[in-house]
PDB file of C-alpha atoms in Angstrom:
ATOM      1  CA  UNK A   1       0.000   0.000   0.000  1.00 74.00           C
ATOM      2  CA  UNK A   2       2.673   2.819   1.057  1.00 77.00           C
ATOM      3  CA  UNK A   3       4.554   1.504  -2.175  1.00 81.00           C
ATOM      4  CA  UNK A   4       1.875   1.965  -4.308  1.00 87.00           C
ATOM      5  CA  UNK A   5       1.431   5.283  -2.968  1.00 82.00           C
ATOM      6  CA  UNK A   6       4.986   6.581  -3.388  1.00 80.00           C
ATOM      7  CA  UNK A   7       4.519   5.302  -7.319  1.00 88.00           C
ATOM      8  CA  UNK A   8       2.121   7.954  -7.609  1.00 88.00           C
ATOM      9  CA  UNK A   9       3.928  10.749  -6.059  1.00 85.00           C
ATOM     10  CA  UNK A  10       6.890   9.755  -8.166  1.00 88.00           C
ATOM     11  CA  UNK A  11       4.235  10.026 -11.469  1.00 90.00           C
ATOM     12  CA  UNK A  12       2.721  12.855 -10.113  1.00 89.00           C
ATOM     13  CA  UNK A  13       6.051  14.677  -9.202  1.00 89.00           C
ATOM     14  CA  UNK A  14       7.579  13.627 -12.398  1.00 90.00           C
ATOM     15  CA  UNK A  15       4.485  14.734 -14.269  1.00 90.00           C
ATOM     16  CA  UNK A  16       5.053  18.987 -12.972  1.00 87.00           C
ATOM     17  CA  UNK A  17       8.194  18.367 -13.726  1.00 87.00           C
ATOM     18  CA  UNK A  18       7.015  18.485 -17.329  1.00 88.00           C
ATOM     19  CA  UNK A  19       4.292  20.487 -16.992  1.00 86.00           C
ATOM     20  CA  UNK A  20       6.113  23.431 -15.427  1.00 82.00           C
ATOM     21  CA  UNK A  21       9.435  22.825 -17.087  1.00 82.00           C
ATOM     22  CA  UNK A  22      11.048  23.744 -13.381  1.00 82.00           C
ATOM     23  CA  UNK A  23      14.008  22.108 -12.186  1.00 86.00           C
ATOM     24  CA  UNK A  24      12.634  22.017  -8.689  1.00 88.00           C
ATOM     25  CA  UNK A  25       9.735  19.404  -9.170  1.00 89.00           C
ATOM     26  CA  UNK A  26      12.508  17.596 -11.425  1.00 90.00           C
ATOM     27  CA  UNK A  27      14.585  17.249  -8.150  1.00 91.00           C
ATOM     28  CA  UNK A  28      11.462  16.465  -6.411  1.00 91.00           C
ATOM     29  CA  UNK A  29      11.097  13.712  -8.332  1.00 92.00           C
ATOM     30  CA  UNK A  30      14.440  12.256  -7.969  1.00 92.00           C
ATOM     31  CA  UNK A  31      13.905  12.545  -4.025  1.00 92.00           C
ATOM     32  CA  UNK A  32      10.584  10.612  -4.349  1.00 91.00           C
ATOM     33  CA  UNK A  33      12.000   7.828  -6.682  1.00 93.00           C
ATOM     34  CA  UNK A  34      15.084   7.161  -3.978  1.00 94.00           C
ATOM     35  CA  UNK A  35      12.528   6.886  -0.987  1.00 92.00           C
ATOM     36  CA  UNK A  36      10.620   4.332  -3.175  1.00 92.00           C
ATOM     37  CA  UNK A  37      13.132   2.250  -3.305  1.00 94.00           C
ATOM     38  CA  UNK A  38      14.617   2.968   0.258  1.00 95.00           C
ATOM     39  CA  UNK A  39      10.508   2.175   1.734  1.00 92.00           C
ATOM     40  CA  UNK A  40      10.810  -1.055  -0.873  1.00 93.00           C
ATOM     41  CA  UNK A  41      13.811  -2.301   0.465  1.00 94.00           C
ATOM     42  CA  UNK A  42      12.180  -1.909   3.886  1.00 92.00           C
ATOM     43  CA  UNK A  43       9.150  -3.982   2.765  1.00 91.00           C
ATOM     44  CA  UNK A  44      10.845  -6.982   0.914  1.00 93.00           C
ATOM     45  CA  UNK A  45      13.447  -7.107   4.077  1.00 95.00           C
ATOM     46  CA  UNK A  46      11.065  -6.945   6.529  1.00 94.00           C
ATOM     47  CA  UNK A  47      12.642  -4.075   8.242  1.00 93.00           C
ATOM     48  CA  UNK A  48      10.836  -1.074   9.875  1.00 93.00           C
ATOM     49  CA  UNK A  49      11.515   2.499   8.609  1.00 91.00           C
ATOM     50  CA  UNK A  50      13.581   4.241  10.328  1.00 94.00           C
ATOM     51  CA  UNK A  51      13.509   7.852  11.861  1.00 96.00           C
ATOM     52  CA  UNK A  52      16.320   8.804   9.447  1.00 96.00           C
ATOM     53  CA  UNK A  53      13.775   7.645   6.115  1.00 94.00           C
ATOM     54  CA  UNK A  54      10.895   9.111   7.653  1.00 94.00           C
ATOM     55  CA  UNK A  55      12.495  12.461   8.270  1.00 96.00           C
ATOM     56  CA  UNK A  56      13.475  12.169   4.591  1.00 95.00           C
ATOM     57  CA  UNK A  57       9.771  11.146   3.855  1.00 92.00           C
ATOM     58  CA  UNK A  58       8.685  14.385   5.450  1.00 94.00           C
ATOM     59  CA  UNK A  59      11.367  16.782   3.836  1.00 95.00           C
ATOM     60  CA  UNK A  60       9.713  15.589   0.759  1.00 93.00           C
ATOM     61  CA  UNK A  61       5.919  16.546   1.998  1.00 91.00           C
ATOM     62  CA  UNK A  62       7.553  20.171   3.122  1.00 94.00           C
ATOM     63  CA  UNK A  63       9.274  20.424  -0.416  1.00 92.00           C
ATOM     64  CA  UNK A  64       6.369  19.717  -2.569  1.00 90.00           C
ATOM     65  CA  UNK A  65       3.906  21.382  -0.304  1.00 90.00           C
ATOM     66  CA  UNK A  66       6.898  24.756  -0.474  1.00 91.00           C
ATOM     67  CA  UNK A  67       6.773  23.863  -4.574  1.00 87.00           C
ATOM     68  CA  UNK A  68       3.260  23.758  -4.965  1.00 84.00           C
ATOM     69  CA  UNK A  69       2.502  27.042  -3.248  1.00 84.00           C
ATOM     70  CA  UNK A  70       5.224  28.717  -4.989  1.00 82.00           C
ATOM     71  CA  UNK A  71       3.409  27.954  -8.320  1.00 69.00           C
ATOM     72  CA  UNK A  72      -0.225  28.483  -7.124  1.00 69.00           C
ATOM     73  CA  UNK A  73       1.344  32.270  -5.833  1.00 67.00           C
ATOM     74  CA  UNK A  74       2.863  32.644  -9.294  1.00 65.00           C
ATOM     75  CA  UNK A  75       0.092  31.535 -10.936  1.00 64.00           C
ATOM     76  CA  UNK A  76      -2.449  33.948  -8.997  1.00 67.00           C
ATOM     77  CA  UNK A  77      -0.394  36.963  -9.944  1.00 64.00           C
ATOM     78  CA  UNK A  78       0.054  36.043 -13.834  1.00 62.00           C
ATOM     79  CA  UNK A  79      -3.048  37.922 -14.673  1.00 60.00           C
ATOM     80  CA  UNK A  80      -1.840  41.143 -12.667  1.00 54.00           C
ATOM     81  CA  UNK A  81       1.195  41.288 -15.344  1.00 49.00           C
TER      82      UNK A  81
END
């Protein structure tokens, strides 16, 4: 289930990348795809995540959350240009 869901962050991530052309969400995405396999590794080994991978898990929340407002912002001023 968790795998699954970082699979669709990684598409997601990957897919502003190309929308917005922005290196950012392309860095993004190369965060999300390491954690996937890091939490996979976890899974198949039948280890438990540790604080060190979820700290990384939630630098990648603050990132895209800090990416995705920086966007919306730009985007709500575009028309005052």
């Amino acid at each position: 289930m968790i795998v699954t869901y970082f699979q669709n962050l990684v598409t997601y991530f990957a897919r502003r990348a190309d929308e917005t052309c922005e290196r950012e969400w392309s860095v993004i995405t190369g965060i999300a795809e390491r954690l996937l396999f890091d939490v996979s590794e976890c899974i198949q080994c039948e280890r438990p995540m540790t604080r060190e991978l979820l700290s990384r898990i939630k630098g990648l929340n603050r990132l895209a959350r800090e990416a995705t407002l920086k966007v919306c912002l730009f985007e709500s001023l575009m028309p005052l240009v």
